[in-house]
CSV table of C-alpha atoms in Angstrom, one decimal:
chain,number,residue,atom,x,y,z
A,286,MET,CA,-13.8,-19.6,10.9
A,287,GLU,CA,-15.1,-19.4,14.4
A,288,VAL,CA,-13.7,-17.0,15.8
A,289,ALA,CA,-15.3,-14.7,12.9
A,290,ALA,CA,-18.2,-16.1,13.9
A,291,GLU,CA,-17.9,-15.6,17.3
A,292,THR,CA,-17.2,-12.2,16.6
A,293,ALA,CA,-19.9,-11.5,14.7
A,294,ARG,CA,-22.1,-12.7,17.3
A,295,PHE,CA,-20.9,-10.2,20.0
A,296,LEU,CA,-20.9,-7.6,17.5
A,297,THR,CA,-24.7,-8.0,16.5
A,298,ARG,CA,-25.7,-8.3,20.2
A,299,ALA,CA,-23.8,-4.7,21.2
A,300,LYS,CA,-26.0,-1.9,21.4
A,301,ARG,CA,-23.2,1.2,20.3
A,302,VAL,CA,-19.9,0.3,18.6
A,303,ASP,CA,-16.5,2.3,18.2
A,304,VAL,CA,-14.5,1.6,14.7
A,305,LEU,CA,-10.9,2.3,14.7
A,306,ALA,CA,-9.8,2.1,11.8
A,307,HIS,CA,-5.8,2.7,9.9
A,308,ILE,CA,-5.5,6.1,7.3
A,309,ASP,CA,-4.7,3.9,4.3
A,310,ALA,CA,-6.5,2.4,1.8
A,311,ASP,CA,-7.0,-1.3,3.2
A,312,GLY,CA,-7.7,0.4,6.6
A,313,ILE,CA,-10.3,2.8,4.8
A,314,THR,CA,-12.4,0.0,3.0
A,315,SER,CA,-12.1,-2.0,6.1
A,316,ALA,CA,-13.7,0.8,8.1
A,317,SER,CA,-16.4,0.7,5.6
A,318,ILE,CA,-17.2,-2.6,5.5
A,319,ALA,CA,-17.8,-2.2,9.2
A,320,SER,CA,-19.7,0.8,9.1
A,321,MET,CA,-22.0,-0.7,6.1
A,322,ALA,CA,-22.3,-4.1,8.2
A,323,LEU,CA,-23.4,-2.3,11.5
A,324,ASP,CA,-25.7,0.3,9.4
A,325,ARG,CA,-27.2,-3.1,7.6
A,326,ALA,CA,-27.9,-4.4,11.9
A,327,GLY,CA,-29.2,-1.1,12.8
A,328,ILE,CA,-26.5,-0.6,15.2
A,329,ASP,CA,-25.4,2.6,16.4
A,330,HIS,CA,-21.7,3.3,16.1
A,331,SER,CA,-19.2,5.5,15.2
A,332,VAL,CA,-15.8,5.4,13.1
A,333,HIS,CA,-12.3,6.9,13.7
A,334,PHE,CA,-9.4,6.9,11.6
A,335,ILE,CA,-5.6,6.8,13.3
A,336,LYS,CA,-2.5,6.5,11.7
A,337,LYS,CA,-0.8,4.9,14.4
A,338,LEU,CA,-2.0,2.7,17.7
A,339,ASP,CA,-0.2,4.6,20.1
A,340,PRO,CA,-0.3,5.1,24.3
A,341,GLU,CA,-2.6,7.7,24.1
A,342,ALA,CA,-4.9,5.6,21.5
A,343,ILE,CA,-4.5,2.6,23.4
A,344,GLU,CA,-5.8,4.7,26.6
A,345,LYS,CA,-8.7,6.0,24.9
A,346,ILE,CA,-9.9,2.6,23.9
A,347,ASN,CA,-9.5,1.2,27.5
A,348,LEU,CA,-11.8,4.1,28.8
A,349,CYS,CA,-14.5,4.0,25.8
A,350,GLU,CA,-18.3,3.5,27.2
A,351,SER,CA,-19.5,1.9,24.2
A,352,ASP,CA,-20.1,-1.9,24.5
A,353,ALA,CA,-17.5,-2.6,21.7
A,354,VAL,CA,-14.8,-1.2,20.3
A,355,TRP,CA,-13.8,-3.1,16.8
A,356,LEU,CA,-10.4,-2.6,15.4
A,357,VAL,CA,-10.0,-3.0,11.9
A,358,ASP,CA,-6.6,-3.2,9.9
A,359,LEU,CA,-5.0,-3.0,13.0
A,360,GLY,CA,-4.7,-3.6,16.7
A,361,SER,CA,-2.9,-7.0,16.6
A,362,GLY,CA,0.2,-5.9,17.8
A,363,SER,CA,-0.9,-3.9,20.7
A,364,TYR,CA,-3.9,-6.3,21.6
A,365,SER,CA,-2.1,-7.2,25.0
A,366,LEU,CA,-2.3,-3.3,26.2
A,367,LEU,CA,-6.2,-3.4,25.6
A,368,GLU,CA,-8.2,-3.9,28.8
A,369,HIS,CA,-11.8,-2.8,27.4
A,370,ARG,CA,-13.9,-5.8,27.8
A,371,GLY,CA,-15.4,-5.4,24.8
A,372,VAL,CA,-12.5,-5.6,22.2
A,373,CYS,CA,-12.6,-6.7,18.4
A,374,ILE,CA,-9.9,-7.4,16.0
A,375,SER,CA,-10.0,-7.9,12.4
A,376,ASP,CA,-6.3,-7.4,11.5
A,377,HIS,CA,-3.9,-8.9,9.4
A,378,HIS,CA,-0.6,-7.7,10.8
A,379,ALA,CA,1.9,-10.0,12.8
A,380,PRO,CA,0.4,-10.4,15.9
A,381,ASN,CA,2.6,-9.5,19.0
A,382,PHE,CA,2.3,-11.5,22.4
A,383,ASN,CA,4.4,-9.5,24.5
A,384,GLY,CA,3.0,-9.3,27.8
A,385,GLN,CA,0.1,-11.7,27.1
A,386,THR,CA,-0.7,-13.9,30.2
A,387,CYS,CA,-3.7,-15.3,28.8
A,388,LEU,CA,-3.2,-17.3,25.4
A,389,THR,CA,-7.2,-18.3,25.2
A,390,ALA,CA,-8.4,-14.3,25.4
A,391,TYR,CA,-5.3,-13.4,23.0
A,392,PHE,CA,-7.6,-15.6,20.5
A,393,GLY,CA,-11.0,-14.3,21.6
A,394,ARG,CA,-12.3,-11.9,19.1
A,395,HIS,CA,-9.4,-11.5,17.8
A,396,VAL,CA,-9.6,-12.6,13.7
A,397,ASN,CA,-5.8,-12.6,12.6
A,398,PRO,CA,-5.0,-14.8,9.8
A,399,HIS,CA,-1.6,-15.7,11.6
A,400,LEU,CA,-3.0,-17.1,14.3
A,401,HIS,CA,-4.4,-19.9,12.2
A,402,GLY,CA,-1.4,-20.8,10.1
A,403,LYS,CA,-1.8,-18.0,7.3
A,404,ASP,CA,0.3,-15.5,5.9
A,405,GLY,CA,-1.6,-11.9,6.4
A,406,SER,CA,1.1,-10.1,4.6
A,407,VAL,CA,-0.2,-11.7,0.9
A,408,GLU,CA,-2.8,-14.3,1.6
A,409,ILE,CA,-5.8,-11.7,2.7
A,410,CYS,CA,-5.7,-8.3,4.0
A,411,GLY,CA,-7.3,-6.0,6.9
A,412,ALA,CA,-10.7,-5.6,5.0
A,413,GLY,CA,-11.0,-9.2,4.2
A,414,VAL,CA,-10.3,-10.3,7.4
A,415,THR,CA,-13.1,-7.3,8.2
A,416,TYR,CA,-15.4,-8.9,5.2
A,417,LEU,CA,-15.3,-12.5,6.6
A,418,VAL,CA,-17.0,-11.4,10.3
A,419,ALA,CA,-19.3,-8.9,8.4
A,420,ARG,CA,-20.1,-11.7,6.3
A,421,MET,CA,-21.1,-13.9,9.1
A,422,MET,CA,-23.3,-11.0,10.8
A,423,ASP,CA,-25.5,-11.1,7.7
A,424,GLU,CA,-25.2,-13.3,4.3
A,425,ARG,CA,-26.3,-10.0,3.1
A,426,ASN,CA,-22.9,-8.3,3.2
A,427,LYS,CA,-21.2,-10.7,0.9
A,428,ASP,CA,-21.7,-7.6,-1.8
A,429,LEU,CA,-19.2,-5.8,0.2
A,430,SER,CA,-16.7,-8.0,-0.9
A,431,TYR,CA,-15.5,-5.8,-3.7
A,432,LEU,CA,-14.2,-3.4,-1.2
A,433,ALA,CA,-12.1,-6.4,0.3
A,434,ILE,CA,-10.4,-6.9,-2.8
A,435,VAL,CA,-9.8,-3.0,-3.4
A,436,GLY,CA,-7.8,-3.3,-0.1
A,437,ALA,CA,-6.1,-6.5,-1.1
A,438,VAL,CA,-4.5,-4.8,-4.1
A,439,GLY,CA,-4.0,-1.5,-2.3
A,440,ASP,CA,-1.7,-3.4,0.4
A,441,PHE,CA,-0.2,-5.2,-2.9
A,442,GLN,CA,-1.3,-8.8,-2.3
A,443,ASP,CA,-1.5,-9.3,-6.0
A,444,SER,CA,1.9,-8.2,-6.6
A,445,GLY,CA,3.7,-11.2,-5.3
A,446,GLU,CA,2.3,-13.6,-7.9
A,447,CYS,CA,1.0,-11.3,-10.0
A,448,ARG,CA,-2.3,-12.4,-8.8
A,449,LEU,CA,-4.4,-12.6,-5.8
A,450,ILE,CA,-4.2,-16.1,-3.7
A,451,GLY,CA,-5.4,-17.6,-0.7
A,452,ILE,CA,-8.1,-16.4,0.8
A,453,ASN,CA,-8.5,-13.4,-1.0
A,454,ARG,CA,-8.9,-15.6,-3.9
A,455,HIS,CA,-12.3,-17.9,-1.7
A,456,ILE,CA,-13.3,-13.9,-1.3
A,457,LEU,CA,-12.4,-12.9,-5.0
A,458,GLN,CA,-15.3,-15.8,-5.7
A,459,ASP,CA,-17.6,-14.0,-3.6
A,460,ALA,CA,-17.1,-10.8,-5.5
A,461,GLU,CA,-17.6,-12.5,-8.8
A,462,GLU,CA,-20.5,-14.5,-8.1
A,463,MET,CA,-22.3,-10.8,-6.4
A,464,GLY,CA,-21.7,-9.4,-9.8
A,465,VAL,CA,-19.8,-6.7,-8.0
A,466,ILE,CA,-15.7,-7.1,-9.6
A,467,ARG,CA,-14.5,-9.1,-12.6
A,468,ALA,CA,-10.8,-10.7,-12.9
A,469,SER,CA,-9.3,-11.0,-16.0
A,470,THR,CA,-5.8,-11.3,-17.6
A,471,ASP,CA,-4.0,-7.9,-18.8
A,472,ILE,CA,-1.1,-5.6,-18.4
A,473,ARG,CA,-0.3,-5.1,-15.0
A,474,LEU,CA,1.0,-1.5,-15.5
A,475,PHE,CA,-0.9,1.2,-13.2
A,476,GLY,CA,-3.2,3.3,-14.5
A,477,ARG,CA,-4.6,1.2,-17.3
A,478,GLU,CA,-7.9,2.9,-17.1
A,479,THR,CA,-6.6,6.7,-16.5
A,480,ARG,CA,-3.4,7.9,-17.8
A,481,PRO,CA,-2.1,8.4,-21.0
A,482,LEU,CA,0.2,5.7,-22.5
A,483,ALA,CA,3.4,7.7,-21.9
A,484,ARG,CA,2.6,8.0,-18.3
A,485,MET,CA,1.7,5.1,-17.4
A,486,LEU,CA,5.4,3.6,-19.4
A,487,GLN,CA,6.9,6.6,-17.1
A,488,TYR,CA,5.6,6.0,-13.4
A,489,SER,CA,6.3,1.7,-14.4
A,490,SER,CA,8.5,0.4,-11.2
A,491,ASP,CA,6.9,-3.4,-11.8
A,492,PRO,CA,8.4,-4.5,-13.7
A,493,PHE,CA,11.1,-1.7,-14.0
A,494,LEU,CA,11.9,-0.2,-17.6
A,495,PRO,CA,15.2,0.8,-18.5
A,496,GLY,CA,15.3,4.1,-20.3
A,497,LEU,CA,11.6,4.1,-19.7
A,498,THR,CA,11.2,4.6,-16.3
A,499,GLY,CA,11.4,8.4,-15.2
A,500,ASN,CA,11.8,9.6,-18.8
A,501,TYR,CA,8.6,11.1,-20.2
A,502,SER,CA,10.6,11.7,-23.9
A,503,ASN,CA,11.7,8.3,-24.3
A,504,CYS,CA,8.0,6.9,-23.6
A,505,LYS,CA,6.2,9.2,-25.9
A,506,GLU,CA,8.9,8.8,-28.9
A,507,THR,CA,8.4,5.2,-28.4
A,508,LEU,CA,4.7,4.9,-28.5
A,509,GLN,CA,5.4,7.3,-31.6
A,510,ILE,CA,7.6,5.0,-33.5
A,511,LEU,CA,5.0,2.3,-32.5
A,512,GLY,CA,2.2,3.9,-33.9
A,513,LEU,CA,0.3,4.0,-30.9
A,514,ILE,CA,0.1,7.9,-30.3
A,515,PRO,CA,0.4,10.8,-33.3
A,516,ASP,CA,3.7,12.5,-33.8
A,517,ASP,CA,1.3,15.9,-33.3
A,518,GLY,CA,-2.5,16.4,-33.0
A,519,VAL,CA,-4.4,13.4,-33.8
A,520,PHE,CA,-4.5,10.3,-36.5
A,521,GLU,CA,-6.6,10.9,-39.4
A,522,GLY,CA,-10.2,10.8,-38.8
A,523,ASP,CA,-11.5,13.4,-36.3
A,524,ALA,CA,-12.5,12.6,-32.7
A,525,PRO,CA,-15.2,13.7,-31.2
A,526,GLU,CA,-14.9,17.1,-29.1
A,527,GLY,CA,-13.4,16.5,-25.6
A,528,ASP,CA,-12.0,13.2,-26.9
A,529,ASP,CA,-8.5,12.0,-26.9
A,530,SER,CA,-8.4,8.7,-27.1
A,531,MET,CA,-6.6,9.0,-30.7
A,532,GLY,CA,-4.6,12.1,-29.8
A,533,SER,CA,-1.4,11.9,-27.4
A,534,ASN,CA,-3.5,11.1,-24.4
A,535,ARG,CA,-4.7,7.8,-25.4
A,536,ARG,CA,-5.0,5.4,-22.5
A,537,TRP,CA,-4.7,2.0,-22.2
A,538,ILE,CA,-8.1,1.0,-22.5
A,539,ASP,CA,-8.6,3.6,-25.6
A,540,LEU,CA,-6.8,1.0,-27.6
A,541,ASP,CA,-8.3,-2.0,-29.3
A,542,HIS,CA,-7.0,-5.8,-29.5
A,543,GLU,CA,-4.2,-5.3,-31.8
A,544,GLU,CA,-2.7,-2.4,-30.8
A,545,LYS,CA,-2.7,-4.1,-27.2
A,546,LYS,CA,-0.9,-7.0,-28.5
A,547,ARG,CA,1.3,-4.8,-30.3
A,548,LEU,CA,2.4,-2.9,-27.2
A,549,THR,CA,3.0,-6.3,-25.1
A,550,SER,CA,5.0,-7.5,-27.6
A,551,TRP,CA,7.0,-5.0,-27.9
A,552,LEU,CA,7.4,-4.4,-23.9
A,553,CYS,CA,7.9,-8.1,-23.8
A,554,GLU,CA,11.1,-8.3,-26.1
A,555,PHE,CA,12.3,-4.6,-24.7
A,556,LEU,CA,12.6,-6.4,-21.5
A,557,LEU,CA,14.6,-9.5,-22.8
A,558,HIS,CA,16.5,-7.3,-24.9
A,559,ASN,CA,17.8,-5.4,-21.5
A,560,GLY,CA,18.9,-8.4,-19.9
A,561,LEU,CA,15.9,-8.5,-17.1
A,562,GLY,CA,14.5,-11.9,-18.4
A,563,SER,CA,11.4,-14.1,-18.8
A,564,ARG,CA,10.6,-13.1,-14.7
A,565,ALA,CA,10.4,-9.7,-15.5
A,566,VAL,CA,8.1,-10.4,-19.2
A,567,ARG,CA,6.2,-12.8,-16.2
A,568,ARG,CA,5.4,-9.8,-14.5
A,569,LEU,CA,4.4,-7.8,-17.5
A,570,ILE,CA,0.6,-9.6,-17.1
A,571,GLY,CA,-1.0,-10.7,-14.8
A,572,GLU,CA,-4.9,-10.7,-13.3
A,573,VAL,CA,-6.6,-7.5,-12.8
A,574,TYR,CA,-9.3,-6.6,-11.0
A,575,VAL,CA,-12.3,-4.0,-12.2
A,576,LEU,CA,-15.7,-3.0,-10.8
A,577,PRO,CA,-17.9,-3.2,-13.5
A,578,ARG,CA,-20.6,-1.0,-12.3
A,579,GLU,CA,-18.5,1.9,-12.0
A,580,GLU,CA,-17.6,4.1,-14.8
A,581,GLU,CA,-14.8,3.0,-17.4
A,582,GLY,CA,-11.9,5.3,-17.4
A,583,THR,CA,-12.5,6.4,-13.7
A,584,PRO,CA,-10.3,5.6,-10.9
A,585,LEU,CA,-13.0,3.7,-9.2
A,586,HIS,CA,-13.2,1.4,-12.4
A,587,ASP,CA,-10.2,-0.2,-11.6
A,588,ALA,CA,-9.4,-1.6,-7.9
A,589,LYS,CA,-5.9,-0.7,-7.7
A,590,GLU,CA,-6.7,2.8,-8.9
A,591,PHE,CA,-9.7,2.8,-6.5
A,592,ALA,CA,-7.3,1.5,-3.6
A,593,THR,CA,-4.9,4.7,-4.6
A,594,LEU,CA,-7.5,7.5,-4.8
A,595,LEU,CA,-8.3,6.0,-1.2
A,596,ASN,CA,-4.8,6.2,-0.1
A,597,ALA,CA,-5.1,10.3,-1.1
A,598,CYS,CA,-7.6,10.7,0.9
A,599,GLY,CA,-6.3,8.9,3.8
A,600,ARG,CA,-2.5,10.7,3.3
A,601,TYR,CA,-4.2,13.8,3.6
A,602,GLY,CA,-6.5,13.8,6.5
A,603,LYS,CA,-9.3,12.8,4.9
A,604,ALA,CA,-9.8,9.2,5.0
A,605,GLY,CA,-13.6,9.5,6.3
A,606,MET,CA,-14.2,10.9,2.6
A,607,GLY,CA,-12.8,8.2,1.2
A,608,MET,CA,-15.0,5.5,3.3
A,609,GLU,CA,-18.2,7.9,2.2
A,610,VAL,CA,-17.4,7.1,-1.5
A,611,CYS,CA,-16.6,3.8,-0.3
A,612,LYS,CA,-20.0,3.8,1.0
A,613,GLY,CA,-21.6,4.9,-2.0
A,614,ASP,CA,-21.3,8.5,-2.6
A,615,ARG,CA,-20.8,9.6,-6.4
A,616,ASN,CA,-21.5,13.2,-5.5
A,617,GLN,CA,-19.7,16.0,-3.6
A,618,HIS,CA,-17.5,13.6,-1.8
A,619,LEU,CA,-16.1,11.8,-4.9
A,620,LYS,CA,-15.6,15.1,-6.5
A,621,GLU,CA,-13.7,16.2,-3.6
A,622,ALA,CA,-11.8,13.1,-3.3
A,623,LEU,CA,-11.3,13.5,-7.2
A,624,THR,CA,-9.6,16.7,-6.6
A,625,MET,CA,-7.3,14.9,-3.8
A,626,LEU,CA,-6.2,12.3,-6.0
A,627,GLY,CA,-5.0,15.1,-8.4
A,628,SER,CA,-2.7,16.8,-6.0
A,629,HIS,CA,-1.7,13.5,-4.4
A,630,ARG,CA,-0.5,12.7,-7.7
A,631,ARG,CA,1.9,16.4,-8.1
A,632,TYR,CA,2.5,15.9,-4.4
A,633,LEU,CA,3.9,12.0,-4.9
A,634,SER,CA,6.0,13.3,-8.0
A,635,GLU,CA,7.4,16.3,-6.6
A,636,SER,CA,8.4,14.3,-3.5
A,637,ILE,CA,10.1,11.3,-5.1
A,638,GLY,CA,11.7,14.3,-7.7
A,639,LEU,CA,13.3,15.4,-3.9
A,640,LEU,CA,15.5,12.5,-3.5
A,641,THR,CA,18.6,11.8,-5.0
A,642,TYR,CA,21.0,8.4,-4.7
A,643,PRO,CA,24.6,9.9,-5.5
A,644,ASN,CA,27.1,7.7,-7.0
A,645,PRO,CA,28.6,5.2,-4.6
A,646,SER,CA,32.1,5.6,-5.3
A,647,ARG,CA,31.5,9.0,-3.7
A,648,VAL,CA,30.0,8.2,-0.6
A,649,GLY,CA,31.4,6.4,2.3
A,650,ALA,CA,29.9,3.1,4.1
A,651,GLU,CA,28.5,5.5,6.8
A,652,GLY,CA,26.6,8.2,5.2
A,653,ASP,CA,29.4,10.9,4.2
A,654,ALA,CA,27.5,12.6,1.7
A,655,SER,CA,30.5,14.2,-0.5
A,656,GLN,CA,28.8,15.2,-3.5
A,657,ILE,CA,26.8,17.9,-1.8
A,658,GLY,CA,28.1,21.2,-3.1
A,659,THR,CA,29.6,20.0,-6.1
A,660,GLY,CA,27.2,20.4,-8.7
A,661,LYS,CA,26.5,17.1,-9.0
A,662,VAL,CA,24.0,16.9,-6.4
A,663,PRO,CA,21.7,19.6,-6.2
A,664,ASP,CA,21.9,21.2,-2.6
A,665,ASP,CA,18.0,21.4,-1.9
A,666,SER,CA,18.1,17.5,-2.0
A,667,ILE,CA,17.0,14.6,0.5
A,668,VAL,CA,19.8,12.3,-0.3
A,669,ILE,CA,19.8,8.6,0.2
A,670,LEU,CA,23.0,7.4,2.2
A,671,PRO,CA,24.0,3.8,2.6
A,672,PHE,CA,24.6,3.0,6.9
A,673,GLY,CA,26.4,0.1,7.2
A,674,LYS,CA,26.4,-2.3,4.5
A,675,ASN,CA,22.4,-3.6,5.1
A,676,ILE,CA,20.5,-0.9,4.5
A,677,ARG,CA,19.8,2.5,2.9
A,678,TYR,CA,18.2,5.6,4.6
A,679,PHE,CA,17.1,9.2,3.7
A,680,GLN,CA,15.7,11.7,6.3
A,681,ALA,CA,13.1,14.0,4.9
A,682,ASP,CA,11.8,17.5,5.8
A,683,GLU,CA,9.0,19.2,6.1
A,684,ARG,CA,8.9,19.2,2.4
A,685,ILE,CA,7.4,14.7,2.5
A,686,PRO,CA,4.6,14.8,5.1
A,687,ASP,CA,5.2,11.3,7.6
A,688,THR,CA,1.8,10.2,5.8
A,689,ILE,CA,3.7,9.4,2.6
A,690,VAL,CA,7.1,8.9,3.6
A,691,GLY,CA,6.4,5.4,3.1
A,692,ILE,CA,5.0,5.6,0.2
A,693,VAL,CA,7.8,7.9,-1.6
A,694,ALA,CA,10.3,5.2,-0.3
A,695,GLY,CA,8.5,2.2,-1.7
A,696,MET,CA,8.2,4.3,-5.2
A,697,TYR,CA,11.8,5.2,-5.3
A,698,LEU,CA,12.9,2.2,-4.5
A,699,GLY,CA,10.8,0.4,-6.9
A,700,SER,CA,11.5,2.2,-10.0
A,701,ASN,CA,15.8,2.6,-9.0
A,702,GLN,CA,17.1,-1.2,-9.4
A,703,GLU,CA,20.5,0.5,-9.0
A,704,ILE,CA,19.7,0.4,-4.8
A,705,ALA,CA,17.1,-2.4,-4.9
A,706,ASP,CA,19.9,-4.9,-3.0
A,707,ARG,CA,19.3,-3.4,0.5
A,708,PRO,CA,16.2,-2.0,2.2
A,709,LEU,CA,15.0,1.8,1.7
A,710,ILE,CA,14.2,3.5,5.3
A,711,GLY,CA,12.5,6.7,5.3
A,712,MET,CA,12.4,8.9,8.3
A,713,ALA,CA,10.3,12.1,8.5
A,714,PRO,CA,9.3,14.2,11.4
A,715,VAL,CA,5.5,13.2,13.1
A,716,GLN,CA,3.2,16.4,11.7
A,717,ASP,CA,1.1,16.7,15.4
A,718,ASP,CA,4.1,15.5,17.7
A,719,PRO,CA,7.4,17.3,16.3
A,720,GLU,CA,9.3,15.1,19.2
A,721,LYS,CA,8.3,11.9,17.1
A,722,VAL,CA,10.0,10.7,14.1
A,723,LYS,CA,8.0,8.7,11.6
A,724,VAL,CA,10.1,5.6,10.0
A,725,SER,CA,8.9,3.6,6.9
A,726,ALA,CA,11.0,0.8,5.4
A,727,ARG,CA,10.2,-0.6,2.4
A,728,GLY,CA,12.2,-4.0,0.7
A,729,THR,CA,12.0,-5.8,-2.4
A,730,LYS,CA,10.4,-9.6,-2.9
A,731,GLU,CA,13.6,-10.8,-3.5
A,732,LEU,CA,14.7,-9.2,-0.3
A,733,VAL,CA,12.2,-11.1,1.3
A,734,ARG,CA,12.8,-14.7,-0.5
A,735,MET,CA,16.6,-13.6,0.9
A,736,GLY,CA,15.1,-13.6,4.7
A,737,LEU,CA,14.1,-10.1,5.1
A,738,ASP,CA,11.5,-10.0,7.7
A,739,LEU,CA,11.4,-6.0,8.0
A,740,ALA,CA,8.1,-6.2,10.1
A,741,ARG,CA,10.0,-8.4,13.0
A,742,ALA,CA,13.3,-5.6,12.1
A,743,MET,CA,11.3,-2.4,13.0
A,744,ARG,CA,9.4,-3.8,16.2
A,745,LEU,CA,12.8,-5.0,17.5
A,746,ALA,CA,14.8,-1.6,16.6
A,747,SER,CA,12.2,0.3,17.4
A,748,GLU,CA,11.3,-1.3,20.9
A,749,ARG,CA,15.4,-1.4,21.9
A,750,VAL,CA,14.9,2.5,21.4
A,751,GLY,CA,11.5,3.4,23.0
A,752,GLY,CA,9.6,3.1,20.2
A,753,ILE,CA,6.9,1.1,18.6
A,754,GLY,CA,7.1,-0.1,15.3
A,755,GLY,CA,5.6,-2.9,12.6
A,756,GLY,CA,3.5,-4.2,9.7
A,757,HIS,CA,4.8,-6.9,7.3
A,758,ALA,CA,7.9,-8.7,6.2
A,759,ILE,CA,8.4,-6.2,3.1
A,760,ALA,CA,6.7,-3.2,4.3
A,761,ALA,CA,6.8,-1.7,7.6
A,762,GLY,CA,6.9,0.9,9.9
A,763,ALA,CA,7.8,2.9,13.3
A,764,THR,CA,7.3,5.7,15.5
A,765,ILE,CA,10.7,6.4,17.4
A,766,GLU,CA,11.5,9.4,19.6
A,767,ARG,CA,13.3,12.7,18.1
A,768,GLY,CA,16.7,12.5,18.5
A,769,ARG,CA,17.3,8.6,19.1
A,770,GLU,CA,17.3,8.0,14.0
A,771,GLU,CA,21.2,6.9,14.6
A,772,ASP,CA,20.7,4.6,17.8
A,773,PHE,CA,17.5,3.3,15.5
A,774,LEU,CA,19.3,2.7,12.4
A,775,GLU,CA,22.8,0.6,14.4
A,776,GLU,CA,19.7,-1.7,15.4
A,777,ILE,CA,17.6,-1.9,12.3
A,778,GLU,CA,21.1,-2.7,10.1
A,779,SER,CA,22.3,-4.9,12.3
A,780,ILE,CA,18.6,-7.0,12.8
A,781,VAL,CA,18.4,-6.8,9.0
A,782,GLY,CA,22.5,-7.8,8.4
A,783,ASN,CA,21.8,-10.8,10.7
A,784,GLN,CA,18.3,-11.9,8.7
A,785,LEU,CA,20.1,-12.1,5.4
A,786,SER,CA,23.3,-13.9,6.9
A,787,ASP,CA,21.1,-16.2,8.5
A,788,ALA,CA,19.4,-16.4,5.6
A,789,ASN,CA,22.5,-17.4,3.5
A,790,ARG,CA,23.8,-19.2,6.1
A,791,GLU,CA,20.7,-22.1,5.9
A,792,ALA,CA,21.1,-21.7,2.0
């Protein structure tokens, strides 16, 4: 890709580079790749993590005194507002051409798959695009390919086909050649390395397991019936002290081949028996990615769990800590990151527990929460309500920070099939700016197949109420002024309705 080579040449000539990145796993891996490539080139640089590219951030970029400003995993949606002569972008989000007067300038040092007919939502992530630039800077950077894979699975790019596709497969080939990633076919449930089996089943959302997802007791009982965990204590034969590989906390990686086959076969039959069909069965097994140089049984050994650790760092203001782990720190930064991961998991569980979806027959079309106060919905619940015919939403409070409201919305939507027929919109006050509201939208693969494009919907709806937004077809975000929430919901309800009805007409 010539534009990646041009960007690499420009960066290697710079004396000073400022790197700006998003705070999620893809952003942190992108920043890590950029920083390590600049380190190896001997180029002075600093890394800054931001939640969004708002007018204040854009002004700082335009006034920056560095030779180059390298935006990774962000920037394409605001390219027309960037005036710094040394701007470089490696992003995968849908570009916004609004206001761009020079199309040639738009393509210069702007590396984005969408500008070359590729789908950045599934074929390559921000870290992948940044890796392409880094490899053009120096062939030695081929060993950074594993971070691009972590970024890709962190952005769920393996979800649609149960494997990485597109440009990601070329990056995967690099990673396998370097011995930094090993791909194999295995169960796709999250937590294969670190979660006890019962927890792995309890938190499964892809595929959804009726009666098991969200029900720890049923999961534990099922595993006991299958003979995979003991009714009490451990199986015959004492395990070494501190080793629970034979106890109730057995993990997927603790099972032998026969035991894995037994559980997998049972899950396949279970899905078919519950009417979820062959598609759900196919989603149970897929390609998984491990980092063979990391210790087995730790979050760093599995690419998806590594990405979750990075998300935990970024969502709670410690993105720099996550970057240090990516760059090789296995001491204090890793120890703190693992503590952050534990807190993140507990916080997500508690936040999801706050959400309630009442019986639809008791909730009016425009969101009359008539069940609150009846004893059927706890008074302290955050209620998910319909808005019109095309979306559902919830209004979070300070109990769900704006940095995780999108994750919470996605996890709740993924684990509750009864609301999977519409996108879910979550709104939360911005922690460092109480006059702003963060809006996160999540859809499903089926809705996207039906025509849903949340990136476009969020961008248009937010612009119409004076905000900014963008993202991907299945997941997007926006920031709007406090007090404009209902106006925003009206706009996006209409846009989503048109998207889905247009697709139905074409079908």
